[in-house]
CSV table of C-alpha atoms in Angstrom, one decimal:
chain,number,residue,atom,x,y,z
A,87,UNK,CA,0.0,0.0,0.2
A,88,UNK,CA,2.5,2.6,1.2
A,89,UNK,CA,4.5,1.6,-2.6
A,90,UNK,CA,1.5,2.6,-4.2
A,91,UNK,CA,1.1,6.0,-2.1
A,92,UNK,CA,4.5,6.7,-3.2
A,93,UNK,CA,4.0,5.9,-6.6
A,94,UNK,CA,1.1,8.1,-6.7
A,95,UNK,CA,2.5,11.1,-5.2
A,96,UNK,CA,5.9,10.6,-7.7
A,97,UNK,CA,3.2,10.8,-10.4
A,98,UNK,CA,1.5,13.9,-8.9
A,99,UNK,CA,5.0,15.7,-8.8
A,100,UNK,CA,5.9,14.8,-11.9
A,101,UNK,CA,2.6,16.8,-13.2
A,102,UNK,CA,3.3,19.3,-11.0
A,103,UNK,CA,6.6,19.8,-12.4
A,104,UNK,CA,5.0,19.5,-16.1
A,105,UNK,CA,2.2,22.1,-15.2
A,106,UNK,CA,5.2,24.5,-13.9
A,107,UNK,CA,7.4,23.6,-17.3
A,108,UNK,CA,4.1,24.6,-19.1
A,109,UNK,CA,3.4,27.5,-17.5
A,110,UNK,CA,6.4,28.7,-17.8
A,111,UNK,CA,7.0,28.6,-21.4
A,112,UNK,CA,3.7,29.7,-21.7
A,113,UNK,CA,4.8,32.9,-19.8
A,114,UNK,CA,8.6,33.7,-20.5
A,115,UNK,CA,9.4,31.7,-23.7
A,116,UNK,CA,6.4,32.0,-25.7
A,117,UNK,CA,5.3,35.2,-24.1
A,118,UNK,CA,5.5,37.6,-27.4
A,119,UNK,CA,4.2,35.2,-29.6
A,120,UNK,CA,1.0,35.3,-27.4
A,121,UNK,CA,1.0,38.8,-26.9
A,122,UNK,CA,1.4,39.5,-30.4
A,123,UNK,CA,-1.3,37.3,-31.4
A,124,UNK,CA,-4.5,38.6,-33.1
A,125,UNK,CA,-6.9,36.9,-30.7
A,126,UNK,CA,-5.4,38.3,-27.9
A,127,UNK,CA,-8.0,40.6,-26.7
A,128,UNK,CA,-6.2,41.2,-23.2
A,129,UNK,CA,-4.1,44.3,-24.2
A,130,UNK,CA,-7.2,45.9,-25.8
A,131,UNK,CA,-9.3,45.6,-23.2
A,132,UNK,CA,-6.8,47.2,-20.7
A,133,UNK,CA,-6.2,49.7,-23.1
A,134,UNK,CA,-9.8,50.7,-23.1
A,135,UNK,CA,-11.0,49.6,-19.8
A,136,UNK,CA,-9.9,52.6,-18.3
A,137,UNK,CA,-10.7,56.7,-19.4
A,138,UNK,CA,-8.0,58.0,-21.4
A,139,UNK,CA,-6.2,61.2,-20.7
A,140,UNK,CA,-7.6,64.2,-22.4
A,141,UNK,CA,-6.3,67.0,-25.0
A,142,UNK,CA,-6.4,70.7,-24.2
A,143,UNK,CA,-6.5,73.4,-25.4
A,144,UNK,CA,-6.7,76.6,-23.6
A,145,UNK,CA,-6.6,75.0,-20.3
A,146,UNK,CA,-10.2,73.1,-21.0
A,147,UNK,CA,-10.1,69.8,-22.5
A,148,UNK,CA,-11.0,69.2,-26.2
A,149,UNK,CA,-11.5,65.5,-25.8
A,150,UNK,CA,-13.1,63.1,-23.7
A,151,UNK,CA,-14.5,59.3,-23.1
A,152,UNK,CA,-17.5,57.6,-22.7
A,153,UNK,CA,-18.6,54.8,-21.1
A,154,UNK,CA,-20.4,51.9,-23.3
A,155,UNK,CA,-20.3,49.3,-20.8
A,156,UNK,CA,-19.2,46.7,-23.1
A,157,UNK,CA,-16.3,44.8,-23.1
A,158,UNK,CA,-14.0,47.7,-25.0
A,159,UNK,CA,-15.5,49.9,-22.3
A,160,UNK,CA,-14.1,53.6,-23.2
A,161,UNK,CA,-14.2,54.8,-26.4
A,162,UNK,CA,-12.8,58.5,-27.4
A,163,UNK,CA,-15.1,61.5,-27.2
A,164,UNK,CA,-14.5,65.0,-28.9
A,165,UNK,CA,-15.6,68.4,-28.6
A,166,UNK,CA,-16.1,70.7,-31.7
A,167,UNK,CA,-14.6,67.7,-33.6
A,168,UNK,CA,-13.8,69.1,-36.9
A,169,UNK,CA,-12.5,72.1,-35.6
A,170,UNK,CA,-9.7,70.5,-33.8
A,171,UNK,CA,-9.4,67.2,-36.0
A,172,UNK,CA,-6.5,68.4,-37.6
A,173,UNK,CA,-4.9,69.0,-34.1
A,174,UNK,CA,-5.9,65.6,-32.2
A,175,UNK,CA,-6.8,63.2,-35.2
A,176,UNK,CA,-8.8,60.6,-34.0
A,177,UNK,CA,-8.2,57.3,-31.6
A,178,UNK,CA,-10.2,54.6,-32.5
A,179,UNK,CA,-10.8,51.1,-31.3
A,180,UNK,CA,-11.0,50.0,-34.6
A,181,UNK,CA,-8.5,52.1,-36.7
A,182,UNK,CA,-5.6,53.0,-34.3
A,183,UNK,CA,-4.7,56.6,-33.7
A,184,UNK,CA,-3.5,59.6,-35.8
A,185,UNK,CA,-1.9,63.0,-35.0
A,186,UNK,CA,-1.2,64.2,-31.5
A,187,UNK,CA,-3.7,60.9,-30.7
A,188,UNK,CA,-0.9,58.7,-31.9
A,189,UNK,CA,2.1,60.8,-30.9
A,190,UNK,CA,1.5,61.0,-27.4
A,191,UNK,CA,-0.5,57.8,-27.2
A,192,UNK,CA,1.6,55.9,-24.3
A,193,UNK,CA,0.7,59.2,-22.1
A,194,UNK,CA,-2.8,59.8,-22.9
A,195,UNK,CA,-3.3,55.6,-22.5
A,196,UNK,CA,-1.6,55.5,-19.0
A,197,UNK,CA,1.4,53.1,-20.7
A,198,UNK,CA,4.3,55.9,-20.1
A,199,UNK,CA,6.1,55.0,-17.2
A,200,UNK,CA,6.9,58.8,-16.2
A,201,UNK,CA,3.0,58.3,-15.4
A,202,UNK,CA,3.5,55.8,-12.5
A,203,UNK,CA,5.2,56.4,-9.3
A,204,UNK,CA,6.1,52.7,-8.4
A,205,UNK,CA,7.2,51.3,-12.2
A,206,UNK,CA,8.3,48.1,-10.8
A,207,UNK,CA,5.1,47.7,-9.1
A,208,UNK,CA,2.8,48.4,-12.3
A,209,UNK,CA,4.9,45.8,-13.8
A,210,UNK,CA,4.4,43.3,-11.6
A,211,UNK,CA,0.5,43.9,-11.6
A,212,UNK,CA,0.5,44.7,-14.8
A,213,UNK,CA,-1.6,47.7,-13.5
A,214,UNK,CA,-1.6,51.0,-15.3
A,215,UNK,CA,-1.9,54.3,-14.0
A,216,UNK,CA,-4.6,57.0,-15.1
A,217,UNK,CA,-3.9,58.3,-18.7
A,218,UNK,CA,-1.7,62.1,-18.7
A,219,UNK,CA,-2.9,65.3,-20.2
A,220,UNK,CA,-1.4,66.8,-23.0
A,221,UNK,CA,-1.5,70.6,-23.0
A,222,UNK,CA,-1.2,72.2,-26.5
A,223,UNK,CA,-0.3,75.6,-27.7
A,224,UNK,CA,-3.2,76.8,-29.5
A,225,UNK,CA,-4.9,79.8,-29.3
A,226,UNK,CA,-8.5,79.0,-28.8
A,227,UNK,CA,-9.9,82.3,-30.5
A,228,UNK,CA,-7.6,81.9,-33.3
A,229,UNK,CA,-8.6,78.7,-34.1
A,230,UNK,CA,-11.8,79.8,-34.7
A,231,UNK,CA,-11.2,82.6,-36.5
A,232,UNK,CA,-9.8,80.6,-39.0
A,233,UNK,CA,-12.2,77.5,-38.9
A,234,UNK,CA,-15.0,80.1,-39.4
A,235,UNK,CA,-13.0,82.3,-41.8
A,236,UNK,CA,-12.4,79.3,-44.0
A,237,UNK,CA,-16.1,78.5,-44.0
A,238,UNK,CA,-16.0,75.2,-45.4
A,239,UNK,CA,-13.4,76.2,-48.5
A,240,UNK,CA,-10.6,73.5,-49.5
A,241,UNK,CA,-7.4,74.9,-48.0
A,242,UNK,CA,-5.6,75.3,-44.6
A,243,UNK,CA,-4.4,77.7,-42.1
A,244,UNK,CA,-1.3,77.4,-40.0
A,245,UNK,CA,-0.5,80.5,-37.5
A,246,UNK,CA,2.8,80.2,-35.1
A,247,UNK,CA,4.2,82.9,-32.6
A,248,UNK,CA,7.1,84.1,-34.3
A,249,UNK,CA,9.9,84.6,-30.9
A,250,UNK,CA,8.5,80.8,-29.7
A,251,UNK,CA,7.3,78.4,-32.9
A,252,UNK,CA,4.3,78.0,-30.8
A,253,UNK,CA,1.8,76.8,-33.4
A,254,UNK,CA,-1.5,78.7,-32.2
A,255,UNK,CA,-3.6,77.7,-35.2
A,256,UNK,CA,-4.1,74.6,-37.0
A,257,UNK,CA,-6.9,74.2,-39.5
A,258,UNK,CA,-8.1,72.1,-42.0
A,259,UNK,CA,-11.3,72.5,-44.0
A,260,UNK,CA,-13.2,70.5,-45.3
A,261,UNK,CA,-12.9,68.5,-41.5
A,262,UNK,CA,-15.0,65.6,-40.1
A,263,UNK,CA,-15.6,64.5,-36.2
A,264,UNK,CA,-13.1,62.1,-35.3
A,265,UNK,CA,-15.4,61.1,-33.2
A,266,UNK,CA,-17.2,59.0,-35.6
A,267,UNK,CA,-14.1,56.8,-35.4
A,268,UNK,CA,-14.3,55.8,-31.9
A,269,UNK,CA,-16.0,52.8,-31.4
A,270,UNK,CA,-15.6,49.4,-33.3
A,271,UNK,CA,-19.5,48.6,-34.8
A,272,UNK,CA,-20.9,49.2,-38.1
A,273,UNK,CA,-21.5,53.2,-37.4
A,274,UNK,CA,-17.5,53.5,-37.7
A,275,UNK,CA,-16.9,50.9,-40.2
A,276,UNK,CA,-19.5,52.8,-42.8
A,277,UNK,CA,-18.0,56.3,-41.8
A,278,UNK,CA,-14.5,55.2,-42.4
A,279,UNK,CA,-15.5,54.2,-45.8
A,280,UNK,CA,-17.7,57.2,-46.2
A,281,UNK,CA,-14.7,59.4,-45.0
A,282,UNK,CA,-11.9,57.7,-47.2
A,283,UNK,CA,-13.9,57.7,-50.1
A,284,UNK,CA,-15.1,61.3,-50.0
A,285,UNK,CA,-13.5,63.2,-53.3
A,286,UNK,CA,-12.6,65.9,-51.0
A,287,UNK,CA,-10.5,64.0,-48.6
A,288,UNK,CA,-11.6,65.4,-45.4
A,289,UNK,CA,-9.2,63.7,-43.0
A,290,UNK,CA,-6.8,65.1,-45.2
A,291,UNK,CA,-4.7,67.4,-42.8
A,292,UNK,CA,-3.3,70.1,-45.7
A,293,UNK,CA,-2.4,72.4,-42.6
A,294,UNK,CA,0.8,70.0,-42.5
A,295,UNK,CA,0.6,66.6,-44.9
A,296,UNK,CA,-0.1,68.6,-47.9
A,297,UNK,CA,2.2,70.8,-49.9
A,298,UNK,CA,1.3,72.7,-52.7
A,299,UNK,CA,3.1,75.3,-54.7
A,300,UNK,CA,3.7,78.3,-52.8
A,301,UNK,CA,3.5,80.6,-55.7
A,302,UNK,CA,4.6,84.6,-55.1
A,303,UNK,CA,4.6,83.6,-51.0
A,304,UNK,CA,7.8,82.0,-51.9
A,305,UNK,CA,9.3,85.4,-53.3
A,306,UNK,CA,9.6,86.4,-49.6
A,307,UNK,CA,12.6,83.5,-49.8
A,308,UNK,CA,14.2,85.2,-53.1
A,309,UNK,CA,14.3,88.7,-51.6
A,310,UNK,CA,16.0,87.2,-48.5
A,311,UNK,CA,18.6,85.4,-50.8
A,312,UNK,CA,19.1,88.3,-52.7
A,313,UNK,CA,19.9,90.5,-50.1
A,314,UNK,CA,22.2,88.8,-48.3
A,315,UNK,CA,23.9,87.9,-51.4
A,316,UNK,CA,24.0,91.3,-52.6
A,317,UNK,CA,22.8,90.8,-55.4
A,318,UNK,CA,20.0,93.9,-54.5
A,319,UNK,CA,21.5,96.5,-52.1
A,320,UNK,CA,19.0,99.6,-53.4
A,321,UNK,CA,15.2,98.7,-53.1
A,322,UNK,CA,14.2,101.4,-55.4
A,323,UNK,CA,16.6,101.3,-58.2
A,324,UNK,CA,15.6,99.6,-61.8
A,325,UNK,CA,16.7,96.0,-61.8
A,326,UNK,CA,16.9,95.5,-65.6
A,327,UNK,CA,14.0,93.3,-65.9
A,328,UNK,CA,12.4,92.4,-69.1
A,329,UNK,CA,8.9,92.1,-69.8
A,330,UNK,CA,8.3,89.3,-71.1
A,331,UNK,CA,11.7,87.8,-69.5
A,332,UNK,CA,12.9,84.9,-71.9
A,333,UNK,CA,13.9,81.9,-69.3
A,334,UNK,CA,17.7,80.9,-70.0
A,335,UNK,CA,18.3,78.8,-72.8
A,336,UNK,CA,14.7,78.3,-73.8
A,337,UNK,CA,12.1,80.2,-76.0
A,338,UNK,CA,9.9,80.1,-73.4
A,339,UNK,CA,8.5,83.7,-72.3
A,340,UNK,CA,7.3,84.5,-69.2
A,341,UNK,CA,5.1,87.1,-68.1
A,342,UNK,CA,2.9,89.0,-65.6
A,343,UNK,CA,-0.6,88.8,-64.7
A,344,UNK,CA,-0.3,93.0,-64.4
A,345,UNK,CA,1.3,95.8,-65.9
A,346,UNK,CA,4.1,98.1,-65.1
A,347,UNK,CA,6.6,95.5,-64.1
A,348,UNK,CA,9.2,96.1,-66.9
A,349,UNK,CA,12.2,97.2,-65.1
A,350,UNK,CA,10.6,97.5,-62.0
A,351,UNK,CA,12.5,98.3,-58.7
A,352,UNK,CA,12.1,95.4,-55.9
A,353,UNK,CA,9.8,97.6,-53.6
A,354,UNK,CA,7.0,97.7,-56.6
A,355,UNK,CA,7.6,94.4,-57.9
A,356,UNK,CA,7.1,92.7,-54.0
A,357,UNK,CA,4.2,94.8,-54.0
A,358,UNK,CA,2.8,93.6,-57.2
A,359,UNK,CA,4.1,90.6,-57.6
A,360,UNK,CA,6.1,90.6,-60.8
A,361,UNK,CA,7.0,87.0,-61.9
A,362,UNK,CA,9.8,88.6,-64.1
A,363,UNK,CA,11.6,90.8,-61.9
A,364,UNK,CA,12.0,87.8,-59.1
A,365,UNK,CA,12.5,85.0,-61.7
A,366,UNK,CA,15.9,86.9,-63.0
A,367,UNK,CA,16.7,87.8,-59.2
A,368,UNK,CA,16.6,84.0,-59.0
A,369,UNK,CA,19.0,83.3,-61.8
A,370,UNK,CA,21.4,86.0,-60.4
A,371,UNK,CA,21.3,84.9,-57.1
A,372,UNK,CA,22.3,81.7,-58.4
A,373,UNK,CA,21.0,77.7,-57.5
A,374,UNK,CA,23.8,77.5,-54.4
A,375,UNK,CA,22.7,80.4,-52.3
A,376,UNK,CA,18.9,80.2,-53.3
A,377,UNK,CA,19.1,76.9,-52.1
A,378,UNK,CA,20.9,77.3,-48.9
A,379,UNK,CA,19.1,80.3,-48.0
A,380,UNK,CA,15.6,78.1,-48.9
A,381,UNK,CA,16.9,75.0,-46.7
A,382,UNK,CA,17.9,77.5,-43.8
A,383,UNK,CA,13.6,78.6,-43.4
A,384,UNK,CA,13.0,75.0,-43.4
A,385,UNK,CA,13.0,73.4,-46.8
A,386,UNK,CA,14.1,70.5,-47.5
A,387,UNK,CA,14.0,69.0,-43.9
A,388,UNK,CA,12.4,64.9,-44.3
A,389,UNK,CA,12.7,65.5,-39.9
A,390,UNK,CA,10.5,68.0,-39.5
A,391,UNK,CA,7.7,67.1,-36.3
A,392,UNK,CA,5.4,69.0,-34.1
A,393,UNK,CA,5.5,66.5,-32.5
A,394,UNK,CA,3.7,64.4,-35.3
A,395,UNK,CA,5.4,64.6,-39.0
A,396,UNK,CA,5.0,67.2,-41.0
A,397,UNK,CA,5.3,66.7,-44.6
A,398,UNK,CA,8.7,67.9,-46.4
A,399,UNK,CA,8.4,70.9,-48.4
A,400,UNK,CA,10.9,71.0,-51.1
A,401,UNK,CA,13.1,73.4,-53.1
A,402,UNK,CA,15.0,71.4,-56.0
A,403,UNK,CA,18.6,71.3,-55.5
A,404,UNK,CA,19.8,70.2,-59.1
A,405,UNK,CA,18.1,72.8,-61.6
A,406,UNK,CA,19.2,74.2,-64.9
A,407,UNK,CA,18.8,78.1,-65.1
A,408,UNK,CA,15.1,78.1,-66.4
A,409,UNK,CA,14.1,75.9,-63.6
A,410,UNK,CA,15.7,77.9,-61.1
A,411,UNK,CA,14.0,80.8,-62.5
A,412,UNK,CA,10.7,79.3,-62.6
A,413,UNK,CA,11.2,77.6,-58.7
A,414,UNK,CA,12.6,81.4,-57.3
A,415,UNK,CA,8.9,82.3,-57.9
A,416,UNK,CA,7.3,79.6,-56.0
A,417,UNK,CA,6.6,77.1,-59.4
A,418,UNK,CA,7.9,74.4,-60.8
A,419,UNK,CA,9.0,71.6,-58.4
A,420,UNK,CA,8.8,74.3,-55.2
A,421,UNK,CA,6.4,73.0,-52.8
A,422,UNK,CA,5.6,73.9,-49.2
A,423,UNK,CA,3.1,73.4,-46.5
A,424,UNK,CA,1.4,75.8,-45.2
A,425,UNK,CA,3.0,75.5,-41.7
A,426,UNK,CA,6.9,75.8,-43.7
A,427,UNK,CA,5.1,79.2,-45.1
A,428,UNK,CA,3.6,80.6,-41.9
A,429,UNK,CA,7.2,80.1,-40.7
A,430,UNK,CA,9.0,81.9,-43.7
A,431,UNK,CA,6.5,84.9,-42.6
A,432,UNK,CA,7.8,84.3,-38.8
A,433,UNK,CA,11.5,84.6,-39.7
A,434,UNK,CA,10.7,87.9,-41.2
A,435,UNK,CA,8.8,88.9,-38.3
A,436,UNK,CA,11.8,87.5,-36.0
A,437,UNK,CA,14.7,89.6,-37.3
A,438,UNK,CA,15.5,86.4,-39.3
A,439,UNK,CA,15.9,83.8,-37.0
A,440,UNK,CA,13.6,80.8,-37.3
A,441,UNK,CA,12.0,78.7,-34.0
A,442,UNK,CA,11.2,75.4,-34.7
A,443,UNK,CA,7.4,75.1,-34.5
A,444,UNK,CA,5.8,73.1,-31.2
A,445,UNK,CA,2.7,72.4,-30.7
A,446,UNK,CA,2.4,70.4,-27.4
A,447,UNK,CA,3.0,72.9,-24.2
A,448,UNK,CA,3.9,70.2,-21.6
A,449,UNK,CA,2.3,67.2,-20.5
A,450,UNK,CA,1.0,66.3,-17.0
A,451,UNK,CA,-0.3,63.6,-14.8
A,452,UNK,CA,-4.1,63.2,-14.3
A,453,UNK,CA,-3.7,65.8,-11.3
A,454,UNK,CA,-1.6,68.4,-13.2
A,455,UNK,CA,1.7,67.6,-11.9
A,456,UNK,CA,4.2,68.1,-14.9
A,457,UNK,CA,5.5,65.3,-16.8
A,458,UNK,CA,7.4,67.1,-19.6
A,459,UNK,CA,7.9,71.0,-21.2
A,460,UNK,CA,8.5,71.7,-24.6
A,461,UNK,CA,11.5,73.7,-23.6
A,462,UNK,CA,13.8,76.0,-25.5
A,463,UNK,CA,13.6,75.4,-29.1
A,464,UNK,CA,16.1,75.3,-31.2
A,465,UNK,CA,17.1,78.5,-34.1
A,466,UNK,CA,18.6,79.3,-37.3
A,467,UNK,CA,19.2,82.1,-38.8
A,468,UNK,CA,17.3,82.3,-42.4
A,469,UNK,CA,18.8,85.7,-43.4
A,470,UNK,CA,20.8,88.4,-41.6
A,471,UNK,CA,18.8,90.9,-38.9
A,472,UNK,CA,19.0,93.6,-41.9
A,473,UNK,CA,17.5,91.6,-44.5
A,474,UNK,CA,14.6,91.1,-42.1
A,475,UNK,CA,14.2,94.9,-41.8
A,476,UNK,CA,13.7,95.4,-45.3
A,477,UNK,CA,12.0,92.4,-45.8
A,478,UNK,CA,9.7,94.1,-43.1
A,479,UNK,CA,9.1,97.1,-45.0
A,480,UNK,CA,8.5,95.1,-48.2
A,481,UNK,CA,5.7,92.8,-46.6
A,482,UNK,CA,4.7,96.5,-45.0
A,483,UNK,CA,4.3,97.7,-48.3
A,484,UNK,CA,1.9,95.7,-49.8
A,485,UNK,CA,-0.9,95.8,-47.0
A,486,UNK,CA,-0.5,99.4,-47.4
A,487,UNK,CA,-0.8,99.8,-51.0
A,488,UNK,CA,-0.1,96.6,-52.9
A,489,UNK,CA,-1.9,93.3,-53.5
A,490,UNK,CA,-2.4,93.0,-49.5
A,491,UNK,CA,-4.9,95.9,-48.5
A,492,UNK,CA,-7.2,93.1,-47.3
A,493,UNK,CA,-5.2,91.9,-44.5
A,494,UNK,CA,-4.9,95.4,-43.1
A,495,UNK,CA,-5.7,95.6,-39.4
A,496,UNK,CA,-6.6,99.2,-37.8
A,497,UNK,CA,-4.5,99.8,-35.3
A,498,UNK,CA,-1.4,97.6,-35.9
A,499,UNK,CA,1.5,96.9,-38.3
A,500,UNK,CA,1.1,94.2,-40.3
A,501,UNK,CA,3.2,92.7,-43.3
A,502,UNK,CA,1.9,90.1,-45.9
A,503,UNK,CA,2.8,88.5,-49.3
A,504,UNK,CA,-0.1,87.5,-51.3
A,505,UNK,CA,0.0,84.5,-54.4
A,506,UNK,CA,-1.5,82.5,-57.1
A,507,UNK,CA,-0.4,79.5,-57.2
A,508,UNK,CA,-0.4,77.7,-60.9
A,509,UNK,CA,-0.4,74.0,-61.4
A,510,UNK,CA,-1.3,70.7,-63.0
A,511,UNK,CA,-0.5,69.9,-66.4
A,512,UNK,CA,0.1,73.1,-68.3
A,513,UNK,CA,-0.9,75.2,-65.5
A,514,UNK,CA,-4.3,73.4,-66.1
A,515,UNK,CA,-5.6,73.6,-62.6
A,516,UNK,CA,-7.8,75.6,-60.5
A,517,UNK,CA,-5.1,78.0,-59.2
A,518,UNK,CA,-4.6,78.0,-55.7
A,519,UNK,CA,-4.7,81.4,-53.8
A,520,UNK,CA,-2.2,82.3,-51.0
A,521,UNK,CA,-1.8,84.7,-48.2
A,522,UNK,CA,1.4,85.1,-45.7
A,523,UNK,CA,1.6,87.3,-43.5
A,524,UNK,CA,2.4,88.6,-40.2
A,525,UNK,CA,1.0,91.5,-36.9
A,526,UNK,CA,2.5,93.4,-34.3
A,527,UNK,CA,-0.6,94.7,-31.8
A,528,UNK,CA,0.0,98.5,-31.0
A,529,UNK,CA,1.4,97.2,-27.4
A,530,UNK,CA,3.3,94.7,-28.8
A,531,UNK,CA,7.3,95.2,-29.0
A,532,UNK,CA,7.7,92.4,-31.6
A,533,UNK,CA,4.8,91.1,-33.9
A,534,UNK,CA,3.2,88.3,-32.1
A,535,UNK,CA,1.8,86.2,-35.0
A,536,UNK,CA,2.7,85.1,-37.8
A,537,UNK,CA,-0.3,83.2,-40.4
A,538,UNK,CA,0.0,81.3,-43.9
A,539,UNK,CA,-3.5,80.5,-45.6
A,540,UNK,CA,-4.0,78.5,-48.7
A,541,UNK,CA,-7.5,78.1,-50.5
A,542,UNK,CA,-7.7,75.9,-53.2
A,543,UNK,CA,-11.2,76.6,-54.0
A,544,UNK,CA,-12.0,74.9,-57.6
A,545,UNK,CA,-15.5,76.4,-57.1
A,546,UNK,CA,-14.7,79.8,-57.9
A,547,UNK,CA,-13.8,81.4,-61.2
A,548,UNK,CA,-10.4,81.2,-62.2
A,549,UNK,CA,-9.9,84.8,-62.8
A,550,UNK,CA,-11.8,85.5,-59.4
A,551,UNK,CA,-8.9,83.6,-57.2
A,552,UNK,CA,-6.4,85.4,-56.1
A,553,UNK,CA,-4.1,85.4,-52.4
A,554,UNK,CA,-5.1,89.3,-51.8
A,555,UNK,CA,-8.9,88.6,-52.3
A,556,UNK,CA,-9.5,85.3,-51.1
A,557,UNK,CA,-6.7,84.4,-48.9
A,558,UNK,CA,-6.0,87.8,-47.0
A,559,UNK,CA,-8.8,88.3,-45.3
A,560,UNK,CA,-8.8,84.8,-44.0
A,561,UNK,CA,-5.0,85.9,-42.3
A,562,UNK,CA,-6.3,88.7,-41.3
A,563,UNK,CA,-9.4,87.3,-39.0
A,564,UNK,CA,-6.9,84.9,-37.3
A,565,UNK,CA,-4.2,87.8,-36.7
A,566,UNK,CA,-7.0,89.8,-35.2
A,567,UNK,CA,-8.2,87.2,-33.2
A,568,UNK,CA,-4.4,86.9,-31.7
A,569,UNK,CA,-3.9,90.3,-31.3
A,570,UNK,CA,-7.6,90.6,-29.4
A,571,UNK,CA,-7.2,91.7,-25.8
């Protein structure tokens, strides 16, 4: 009898050892495979088992969480979703995350180790602290003004604070409500199909993810290069620029949309956006200097982030002289995001310095304790301070008596450059209307806002599409909102 008990005990011990070995295999050796298995819903259940942290604008949340009572318990909600969609992006149980929801996902979902007072204990218990908060740099009034001024027209607005690089507004139109995609029900699936099939592409962030030919707004860069290189020393001296201007090495003749550009001084050519003058200036400056200046403003930077990625604005560095002439007036292969062109305007307003733009002021725990801050932002000199002073004069002239009079704000110092960019095969596409600008309030020591607006309104009459007519009033509305007491 005793022998049978010993055999049974040994057999039970072997079974127990086998169970322990199997548990070791499952939890250690095979843990990565099981964690990554699509059928394993534990991570998803834990992820949506608590409210997500919020994104704040002006100290108030523009996001929230709704208790569904289902297995994936909490769904994301949005306040004024279409207004802030280019900033927040979406957080969907079915389709993942985009923009700030993606860039700050670890913090918002509670996975960031900086949120845990006892990280080792959380590792043992597999618990997670409450999601943190993301405090943005946005100016609520500027964001609302930009969205209202676009009024559903296809286009985008970007506004920054020149001295710091803080992003004050980031609007893309048409927009959409990210809350439509939050869940995993048939409604979310239907919304996903509808939004992706919409020819107006409402989920495209035109402010940072789309590049456009900047047209005549790029003449700010060309003027900066010409002044810094000494190609232009007197803004009021004749430039010996013929009309039409024959592109070097070709029979193609470049003309202007208005009269009075023949041999026009740079000041007049800038005010009335003479293509012939600036195309010739770009050729005289040369490809190397034009490329260096464009890159100093932020073109050709593949690593731009705010903290989510920004599409690379491009200035081609392998051009012949004819192509350089066209590129110097913002055509040919020159492409820019609205955020990049806001940086160009900000550099003029900030004494020639470009501050890297950023959208997150700080991150905090649920209770408000700071986890991280933006810190000091790197700066680079796009042009000499004296050149920036002269470009300020030129941009103010545009508002006072040139193509940008509709950007003027009573009692404020305002500078602008408008543009109408051609695109498409043979320039057959409906032109894009541009305006870049900056404004300084009566009590401000330096300009406090720089703005870029692009409108791609295919419903308008081609002859009525101008930067001064369509984009300048939008820029004015945004600047006025920032300057308002």
